PDB file of C-alpha atoms and ligand atoms in Angstrom:
ATOM      1  CA  MET A   9       8.282  36.470 -31.197  1.00 77.00           C
ATOM      2  CA  ASN A  10      11.413  34.522 -33.392  1.00 94.00           C
ATOM      3  CA  ILE A  11      10.863  32.644 -36.669  1.00 97.00           C
ATOM      4  CA  VAL A  12      11.130  29.234 -34.897  1.00 96.00           C
ATOM      5  CA  ASP A  13       8.434  30.138 -32.325  1.00 97.00           C
ATOM      6  CA  SER A  14       6.237  31.784 -34.922  1.00 97.00           C
ATOM      7  CA  ILE A  15       6.198  28.759 -37.193  1.00 97.00           C
ATOM      8  CA  LYS A  16       5.336  26.366 -34.006  1.00 96.00           C
ATOM      9  CA  SER A  17       2.592  28.336 -32.949  1.00 96.00           C
ATOM     10  CA  LEU A  18       0.697  29.036 -36.337  1.00 97.00           C
ATOM     11  CA  ARG A  19       1.241  25.283 -37.001  1.00 96.00           C
ATOM     12  CA  LEU A  20      -0.560  24.741 -34.063  1.00 96.00           C
ATOM     13  CA  ALA A  21      -3.277  27.082 -34.543  1.00 97.00           C
ATOM     14  CA  ILE A  22      -3.936  26.400 -38.129  1.00 98.00           C
ATOM     15  CA  PRO A  23      -5.766  23.213 -39.552  1.00 97.00           C
ATOM     16  CA  GLU A  24      -3.767  20.125 -40.550  1.00 96.00           C
ATOM     17  CA  ARG A  25      -4.899  20.583 -43.849  1.00 97.00           C
ATOM     18  CA  VAL A  26      -4.262  23.879 -44.677  1.00 98.00           C
ATOM     19  CA  VAL A  27      -0.614  24.107 -46.191  1.00 98.00           C
ATOM     20  CA  ILE A  28       1.692  27.172 -45.343  1.00 98.00           C
ATOM     21  CA  VAL A  29       3.762  28.494 -47.671  1.00 98.00           C
ATOM     22  CA  ALA A  30       6.122  30.985 -45.782  1.00 98.00           C
ATOM     23  CA  VAL A  31       7.123  33.927 -47.787  1.00 98.00           C
ATOM     24  CA  SER A  32      10.714  34.558 -47.580  1.00 98.00           C
ATOM     25  CA  LYS A  33      10.796  37.565 -50.227  1.00 98.00           C
ATOM     26  CA  THR A  34      13.516  40.046 -49.203  1.00 97.00           C
ATOM     27  CA  GLN A  35      14.400  37.918 -46.186  1.00 98.00           C
ATOM     28  CA  PRO A  36      18.234  36.754 -45.875  1.00 97.00           C
ATOM     29  CA  VAL A  37      19.327  33.171 -46.394  1.00 98.00           C
ATOM     30  CA  SER A  38      20.019  33.133 -43.022  1.00 97.00           C
ATOM     31  CA  ALA A  39      16.181  33.496 -41.933  1.00 98.00           C
ATOM     32  CA  ILE A  40      14.860  30.997 -44.151  1.00 98.00           C
ATOM     33  CA  LEU A  41      17.594  28.487 -42.698  1.00 98.00           C
ATOM     34  CA  GLU A  42      15.934  29.476 -39.281  1.00 97.00           C
ATOM     35  CA  ALA A  43      12.452  28.628 -40.715  1.00 98.00           C
ATOM     36  CA  TYR A  44      13.797  25.168 -42.163  1.00 98.00           C
ATOM     37  CA  HIS A  45      15.215  24.235 -39.120  1.00 96.00           C
ATOM     38  CA  ALA A  46      11.919  24.550 -37.214  1.00 96.00           C
ATOM     39  CA  GLY A  47      10.837  22.200 -40.115  1.00 96.00           C
ATOM     40  CA  GLN A  48       9.144  24.563 -42.444  1.00 98.00           C
ATOM     41  CA  ARG A  49       9.791  23.177 -46.110  1.00 98.00           C
ATOM     42  CA  ILE A  50       7.867  25.462 -48.514  1.00 98.00           C
ATOM     43  CA  PHE A  51       8.775  28.961 -49.106  1.00 98.00           C
ATOM     44  CA  GLY A  52       7.548  31.471 -51.457  1.00 98.00           C
ATOM     45  CA  GLU A  53       9.118  34.041 -53.581  1.00 98.00           C
ATOM     46  CA  ASN A  54       8.281  36.507 -55.830  1.00 98.00           C
ATOM     47  CA  LYS A  55      11.442  37.821 -57.710  1.00 98.00           C
ATOM     48  CA  VAL A  56      12.947  35.787 -60.288  1.00 98.00           C
ATOM     49  CA  GLN A  57      16.324  36.733 -59.789  1.00 98.00           C
ATOM     50  CA  GLU A  58      16.140  36.595 -55.873  1.00 98.00           C
ATOM     51  CA  LEU A  59      14.720  33.342 -55.917  1.00 98.00           C
ATOM     52  CA  VAL A  60      17.379  31.542 -58.133  1.00 98.00           C
ATOM     53  CA  MET A  61      20.172  33.003 -55.928  1.00 98.00           C
ATOM     54  CA  LYS A  62      18.168  31.599 -52.612  1.00 98.00           C
ATOM     55  CA  HIS A  63      17.693  27.989 -54.594  1.00 98.00           C
ATOM     56  CA  SER A  64      21.318  27.935 -55.277  1.00 98.00           C
ATOM     57  CA  GLN A  65      22.248  28.355 -51.437  1.00 98.00           C
ATOM     58  CA  LEU A  66      19.547  26.222 -49.936  1.00 98.00           C
ATOM     59  CA  PRO A  67      18.934  22.936 -49.120  1.00 98.00           C
ATOM     60  CA  PRO A  68      17.498  20.754 -52.264  1.00 98.00           C
ATOM     61  CA  ASP A  69      14.289  19.605 -50.135  1.00 98.00           C
ATOM     62  CA  ILE A  70      12.938  23.068 -49.860  1.00 98.00           C
ATOM     63  CA  GLU A  71       9.759  23.273 -52.094  1.00 98.00           C
ATOM     64  CA  TRP A  72       9.744  26.626 -53.876  1.00 98.00           C
ATOM     65  CA  HIS A  73       6.663  28.623 -54.728  1.00 98.00           C
ATOM     66  CA  PHE A  74       6.493  31.452 -56.911  1.00 98.00           C
ATOM     67  CA  ILE A  75       3.735  33.553 -55.912  1.00 98.00           C
ATOM     68  CA  GLY A  76       4.662  37.069 -57.811  1.00 96.00           C
ATOM     69  CA  HIS A  77       3.876  38.540 -61.398  1.00 96.00           C
ATOM     70  CA  LEU A  78       5.792  36.323 -63.904  1.00 97.00           C
ATOM     71  CA  GLN A  79       7.022  37.623 -67.084  1.00 97.00           C
ATOM     72  CA  THR A  80       7.498  34.981 -69.818  1.00 98.00           C
ATOM     73  CA  ASN A  81      10.972  36.100 -70.716  1.00 98.00           C
ATOM     74  CA  LYS A  82      11.863  34.916 -67.085  1.00 98.00           C
ATOM     75  CA  VAL A  83      10.367  31.320 -66.789  1.00 98.00           C
ATOM     76  CA  ARG A  84      13.207  29.488 -68.028  1.00 98.00           C
ATOM     77  CA  TYR A  85      15.007  30.386 -65.087  1.00 98.00           C
ATOM     78  CA  ILE A  86      13.168  28.990 -62.762  1.00 98.00           C
ATOM     79  CA  ALA A  87      11.825  25.943 -64.819  1.00 98.00           C
ATOM     80  CA  PRO A  88      14.479  23.566 -63.492  1.00 98.00           C
ATOM     81  CA  PHE A  89      13.513  23.566 -59.847  1.00 98.00           C
ATOM     82  CA  ILE A  90      10.241  25.195 -59.251  1.00 98.00           C
ATOM     83  CA  ASP A  91       7.483  23.609 -57.742  1.00 98.00           C
ATOM     84  CA  PHE A  92       4.548  25.763 -57.982  1.00 98.00           C
ATOM     85  CA  ILE A  93       3.754  28.904 -59.724  1.00 98.00           C
ATOM     86  CA  HIS A  94       0.483  30.944 -58.054  1.00 98.00           C
ATOM     87  CA  SER A  95       0.396  33.375 -60.689  1.00 97.00           C
ATOM     88  CA  ILE A  96      -1.013  32.024 -64.016  1.00 98.00           C
ATOM     89  CA  ASP A  97      -2.901  35.180 -65.902  1.00 96.00           C
ATOM     90  CA  SER A  98      -2.661  34.338 -69.275  1.00 97.00           C
ATOM     91  CA  LEU A  99      -2.412  31.149 -71.508  1.00 98.00           C
ATOM     92  CA  LYS A 100       0.815  32.821 -73.191  1.00 98.00           C
ATOM     93  CA  LEU A 101       2.241  32.635 -69.651  1.00 98.00           C
ATOM     94  CA  LEU A 102       1.061  29.046 -69.176  1.00 98.00           C
ATOM     95  CA  THR A 103       2.283  27.885 -72.547  1.00 98.00           C
ATOM     96  CA  GLU A 104       5.759  29.085 -72.074  1.00 98.00           C
ATOM     97  CA  ILE A 105       5.992  27.336 -68.786  1.00 98.00           C
ATOM     98  CA  ASN A 106       5.051  23.889 -70.357  1.00 98.00           C
ATOM     99  CA  ARG A 107       7.704  24.398 -72.741  1.00 98.00           C
ATOM    100  CA  GLU A 108      10.087  25.017 -70.312  1.00 98.00           C
ATOM    101  CA  ALA A 109       8.989  22.336 -68.172  1.00 98.00           C
ATOM    102  CA  LEU A 110       8.782  19.998 -70.646  1.00 98.00           C
ATOM    103  CA  LYS A 111      12.768  20.869 -71.513  1.00 98.00           C
ATOM    104  CA  ASN A 112      13.763  20.161 -68.131  1.00 98.00           C
ATOM    105  CA  HIS A 113      11.377  16.853 -68.049  1.00 98.00           C
ATOM    106  CA  ARG A 114       9.342  18.041 -65.424  1.00 98.00           C
ATOM    107  CA  ILE A 115       5.412  18.813 -64.463  1.00 98.00           C
ATOM    108  CA  ILE A 116       5.120  22.174 -62.731  1.00 98.00           C
ATOM    109  CA  ASP A 117       1.930  22.778 -60.249  1.00 98.00           C
ATOM    110  CA  CYS A 118       0.024  25.978 -61.481  1.00 98.00           C
ATOM    111  CA  LEU A 119      -2.790  28.135 -60.075  1.00 98.00           C
ATOM    112  CA  LEU A 120      -4.884  30.515 -61.798  1.00 98.00           C
ATOM    113  CA  GLN A 121      -4.707  33.596 -60.345  1.00 98.00           C
ATOM    114  CA  PHE A 122      -7.887  35.415 -60.238  1.00 97.00           C
ATOM    115  CA  HIS A 123      -8.319  39.368 -59.827  1.00 95.00           C
ATOM    116  CA  ILE A 124     -11.044  39.640 -56.570  1.00 94.00           C
ATOM    117  CA  ALA A 125      -9.543  42.867 -54.905  1.00 92.00           C
ATOM    118  CA  ARG A 126     -10.849  46.098 -55.387  1.00 87.00           C
ATOM    119  CA  GLU A 127      -7.386  47.759 -56.034  1.00 82.00           C
ATOM    120  CA  GLU A 128      -6.724  47.610 -60.069  1.00 77.00           C
ATOM    121  CA  THR A 129      -3.321  47.166 -59.758  1.00 70.00           C
ATOM    122  CA  LYS A 130      -3.527  43.668 -58.619  1.00 65.00           C
ATOM    123  CA  PHE A 131      -3.210  40.928 -61.485  1.00 80.00           C
ATOM    124  CA  GLY A 132      -5.484  38.467 -62.083  1.00 94.00           C
ATOM    125  CA  LEU A 133      -8.296  36.792 -64.218  1.00 96.00           C
ATOM    126  CA  ASN A 134     -11.775  36.797 -64.123  1.00 96.00           C
ATOM    127  CA  LEU A 135     -14.115  33.934 -64.396  1.00 97.00           C
ATOM    128  CA  THR A 136     -14.719  34.449 -68.280  1.00 98.00           C
ATOM    129  CA  GLU A 137     -11.291  34.530 -68.752  1.00 97.00           C
ATOM    130  CA  ALA A 138     -10.306  31.685 -66.818  1.00 98.00           C
ATOM    131  CA  LYS A 139     -12.943  29.599 -68.713  1.00 98.00           C
ATOM    132  CA  THR A 140     -11.934  31.012 -71.850  1.00 98.00           C
ATOM    133  CA  LEU A 141      -7.996  29.731 -71.039  1.00 98.00           C
ATOM    134  CA  ILE A 142      -9.264  26.397 -69.659  1.00 98.00           C
ATOM    135  CA  GLU A 143     -11.447  25.591 -72.864  1.00 98.00           C
ATOM    136  CA  SER A 144      -8.879  26.393 -75.261  1.00 98.00           C
ATOM    137  CA  GLU A 145      -7.632  24.076 -77.896  1.00 98.00           C
ATOM    138  CA  ILE A 146      -4.205  25.064 -76.957  1.00 98.00           C
ATOM    139  CA  PHE A 147      -4.479  24.352 -72.979  1.00 98.00           C
ATOM    140  CA  ARG A 148      -5.858  20.958 -73.536  1.00 96.00           C
ATOM    141  CA  GLN A 149      -2.249  20.176 -75.388  1.00 97.00           C
ATOM    142  CA  LEU A 150       0.018  21.200 -72.242  1.00 98.00           C
ATOM    143  CA  LYS A 151       1.377  18.093 -70.773  1.00 98.00           C
ATOM    144  CA  ASN A 152       3.854  19.256 -68.529  1.00 98.00           C
ATOM    145  CA  ILE A 153       1.937  21.716 -66.479  1.00 98.00           C
ATOM    146  CA  ARG A 154      -0.749  20.637 -63.765  1.00 98.00           C
ATOM    147  CA  MET A 155      -3.494  22.977 -63.219  1.00 98.00           C
ATOM    148  CA  ALA A 156      -3.787  22.825 -59.336  1.00 98.00           C
ATOM    149  CA  GLY A 157      -6.356  25.453 -58.234  1.00 98.00           C
ATOM    150  CA  VAL A 158      -6.823  28.972 -58.097  1.00 98.00           C
ATOM    151  CA  MET A 159      -4.957  31.946 -56.252  1.00 98.00           C
ATOM    152  CA  GLY A 160      -6.359  35.421 -55.391  1.00 97.00           C
ATOM    153  CA  MET A 161      -5.537  38.645 -52.833  1.00 96.00           C
ATOM    154  CA  SER A 162      -8.092  40.099 -51.070  1.00 95.00           C
ATOM    155  CA  SER A 163      -8.187  44.050 -50.680  1.00 93.00           C
ATOM    156  CA  PHE A 164      -5.966  45.716 -48.735  1.00 91.00           C
ATOM    157  CA  SER A 165      -8.427  46.678 -46.380  1.00 92.00           C
ATOM    158  CA  GLU A 166      -9.472  46.599 -42.501  1.00 92.00           C
ATOM    159  CA  ASP A 167     -13.146  45.987 -43.493  1.00 95.00           C
ATOM    160  CA  SER A 168     -13.066  42.436 -43.022  1.00 96.00           C
ATOM    161  CA  GLU A 169     -16.413  41.785 -44.202  1.00 97.00           C
ATOM    162  CA  LEU A 170     -15.156  43.407 -47.507  1.00 97.00           C
ATOM    163  CA  VAL A 171     -12.160  40.606 -47.327  1.00 97.00           C
ATOM    164  CA  ARG A 172     -14.477  37.938 -46.320  1.00 98.00           C
ATOM    165  CA  LYS A 173     -16.541  38.457 -49.031  1.00 97.00           C
ATOM    166  CA  GLU A 174     -13.727  38.442 -51.605  1.00 97.00           C
ATOM    167  CA  PHE A 175     -12.528  35.209 -50.116  1.00 98.00           C
ATOM    168  CA  LYS A 176     -16.099  33.974 -50.713  1.00 98.00           C
ATOM    169  CA  SER A 177     -16.181  34.546 -54.451  1.00 97.00           C
ATOM    170  CA  LEU A 178     -12.422  33.243 -55.032  1.00 98.00           C
ATOM    171  CA  ARG A 179     -14.058  29.970 -53.384  1.00 98.00           C
ATOM    172  CA  ASP A 180     -17.224  30.012 -55.954  1.00 98.00           C
ATOM    173  CA  TYR A 181     -14.686  30.112 -58.795  1.00 98.00           C
ATOM    174  CA  PHE A 182     -12.668  27.564 -57.648  1.00 98.00           C
ATOM    175  CA  LEU A 183     -15.570  25.522 -57.189  1.00 98.00           C
ATOM    176  CA  GLU A 184     -17.364  26.365 -60.336  1.00 98.00           C
ATOM    177  CA  LEU A 185     -14.251  25.445 -62.338  1.00 98.00           C
ATOM    178  CA  LYS A 186     -13.635  22.162 -60.274  1.00 98.00           C
ATOM    179  CA  SER A 187     -17.039  20.869 -60.916  1.00 98.00           C
ATOM    180  CA  THR A 188     -17.132  22.064 -64.673  1.00 98.00           C
ATOM    181  CA  TYR A 189     -13.690  21.384 -65.887  1.00 98.00           C
ATOM    182  CA  PHE A 190     -11.501  19.223 -62.957  1.00 98.00           C
ATOM    183  CA  SER A 191     -14.068  16.913 -61.134  1.00 98.00           C
ATOM    184  CA  GLN A 192     -12.530  13.882 -62.063  1.00 97.00           C
ATOM    185  CA  ASP A 193      -8.960  15.406 -61.710  1.00 98.00           C
ATOM    186  CA  VAL A 194      -7.448  14.962 -58.189  1.00 98.00           C
ATOM    187  CA  PHE A 195      -4.406  17.311 -58.744  1.00 98.00           C
ATOM    188  CA  PHE A 196      -7.389  20.075 -58.895  1.00 98.00           C
ATOM    189  CA  LYS A 197      -7.444  20.918 -55.041  1.00 98.00           C
ATOM    190  CA  HIS A 198      -5.847  24.214 -54.003  1.00 98.00           C
ATOM    191  CA  LEU A 199      -7.202  27.394 -53.095  1.00 98.00           C
ATOM    192  CA  SER A 200      -4.212  29.931 -52.342  1.00 98.00           C
ATOM    193  CA  MET A 201      -5.676  32.653 -50.356  1.00 98.00           C
ATOM    194  CA  GLY A 202      -4.876  34.418 -47.073  1.00 98.00           C
ATOM    195  CA  MET A 203      -1.782  36.102 -46.009  1.00 98.00           C
ATOM    196  CA  SER A 204      -0.573  37.409 -42.475  1.00 97.00           C
ATOM    197  CA  GLY A 205      -3.634  40.128 -42.419  1.00 97.00           C
ATOM    198  CA  ASP A 206      -6.231  37.914 -43.428  1.00 97.00           C
ATOM    199  CA  TYR A 207      -5.524  34.047 -43.082  1.00 98.00           C
ATOM    200  CA  THR A 208      -7.767  33.442 -40.359  1.00 98.00           C
ATOM    201  CA  ILE A 209     -10.618  34.821 -42.585  1.00 98.00           C
ATOM    202  CA  ALA A 210      -9.225  32.456 -45.536  1.00 98.00           C
ATOM    203  CA  ILE A 211      -9.216  29.427 -43.439  1.00 98.00           C
ATOM    204  CA  GLU A 212     -12.851  30.261 -42.642  1.00 98.00           C
ATOM    205  CA  GLU A 213     -13.441  30.555 -46.355  1.00 98.00           C
ATOM    206  CA  GLY A 214     -12.002  27.467 -47.041  1.00 98.00           C
ATOM    207  CA  SER A 215      -8.377  28.126 -47.992  1.00 98.00           C
ATOM    208  CA  SER A 216      -6.202  25.176 -48.520  1.00 98.00           C
ATOM    209  CA  LEU A 217      -2.937  27.134 -48.920  1.00 98.00           C
ATOM    210  CA  ILE A 218      -2.019  30.264 -46.709  1.00 98.00           C
ATOM    211  CA  ARG A 219       0.893  32.466 -47.816  1.00 98.00           C
ATOM    212  CA  LEU A 220       2.317  34.125 -44.759  1.00 98.00           C
ATOM    213  CA  GLY A 221       5.338  36.469 -44.734  1.00 98.00           C
ATOM    214  CA  THR A 222       5.438  39.120 -41.941  1.00 98.00           C
ATOM    215  CA  ILE A 223       3.730  36.699 -39.047  1.00 98.00           C
ATOM    216  CA  ILE A 224       6.627  34.718 -40.042  1.00 98.00           C
ATOM    217  CA  PHE A 225       9.856  36.812 -40.415  1.00 98.00           C
ATOM    218  CA  GLY A 226       8.894  39.962 -39.129  1.00 95.00           C
ATOM    219  CA  ASN A 227       8.629  43.127 -40.945  1.00 94.00           C
ATOM    220  CA  ARG A 228      10.584  42.972 -44.586  1.00 91.00           C
ATOM    221  CA  PRO A 229      14.124  44.655 -44.296  1.00 86.00           C
TER     222      PRO A 229
HETATM  223  C1  PLP B 312       4.254  39.090 -49.999  1.00 84.92           C
HETATM  224  C2  PLP B 312       3.038  38.306 -50.430  1.00 84.92           C
HETATM  225  C3  PLP B 312       2.463  37.825 -49.535  1.00 84.92           C
HETATM  226  C4  PLP B 312       2.960  37.707 -47.727  1.00 84.92           C
HETATM  227  O1  PLP B 312       2.535  38.848 -47.181  1.00 84.92           O
HETATM  228  P1  PLP B 312       2.304  39.063 -45.761  1.00 84.92           P
HETATM  229  O2  PLP B 312       1.407  40.011 -45.192  1.00 84.92           O
HETATM  230  O3  PLP B 312       3.790  39.318 -45.231  1.00 84.92           O
HETATM  231  O4  PLP B 312       2.348  37.729 -44.928  1.00 84.92           O
HETATM  232  C5  PLP B 312       1.643  36.548 -49.799  1.00 84.92           C
HETATM  233  N1  PLP B 312       1.299  36.623 -51.189  1.00 84.92           N
HETATM  234  C6  PLP B 312       1.982  37.455 -52.048  1.00 84.92           C
HETATM  235  C7  PLP B 312       1.263  37.355 -53.526  1.00 84.92           C
HETATM  236  C8  PLP B 312       2.597  38.074 -51.760  1.00 84.92           C
HETATM  237  O5  PLP B 312       3.153  39.002 -52.710  1.00 84.92           O
END
């Protein structure tokens, strides 16, 4: 299927409440424009340099999400325009994002990334680390970031029951943080989980934001 048809059929198949982030990493600007002309406005990238280049070449009404591991020394390059950062895994990173957002007179939505997969290579926090971060005095003083929810990646596995279990645990973390710290905060509402291979399970388990690359754009070049 081509990009336009993929987006249209996904939009029909997926509940309206679920936001689709089109993951355009490694895809050319021309492919992003095709998706844009099919009505897609939210795109996700995982490399700072690539994102900055694409941002400068594409329409200004695109909402950009950063979904990869982010080094603190690169935050300043994306702070002027980034809308969502899915990969918060330390207070240090969050503090730097806040600092750069302030400089740019912006508020940046952030998601806490949890480690839910079996693989050790995937970044992310556990529940204790997340709570320590949220309870810190430094966190309380950050006014230019907005905690918007949590994100996680399941194991790279054919075992759908394992994947489901991991998504369930991420949802539990989300619900616990929501009820403990953010029950009055309307912005803390996102559960970013699900990729091309597992988004149907993720939606069944309560995902509100799915990150789809291959299923929209085809295999990455
Ligand atoms: C690449 C990537 C995706 C999209 O992966 P697909 O399997 O192509 O849908 C989603 N989330 C993250 C964090 C990624 O790095």
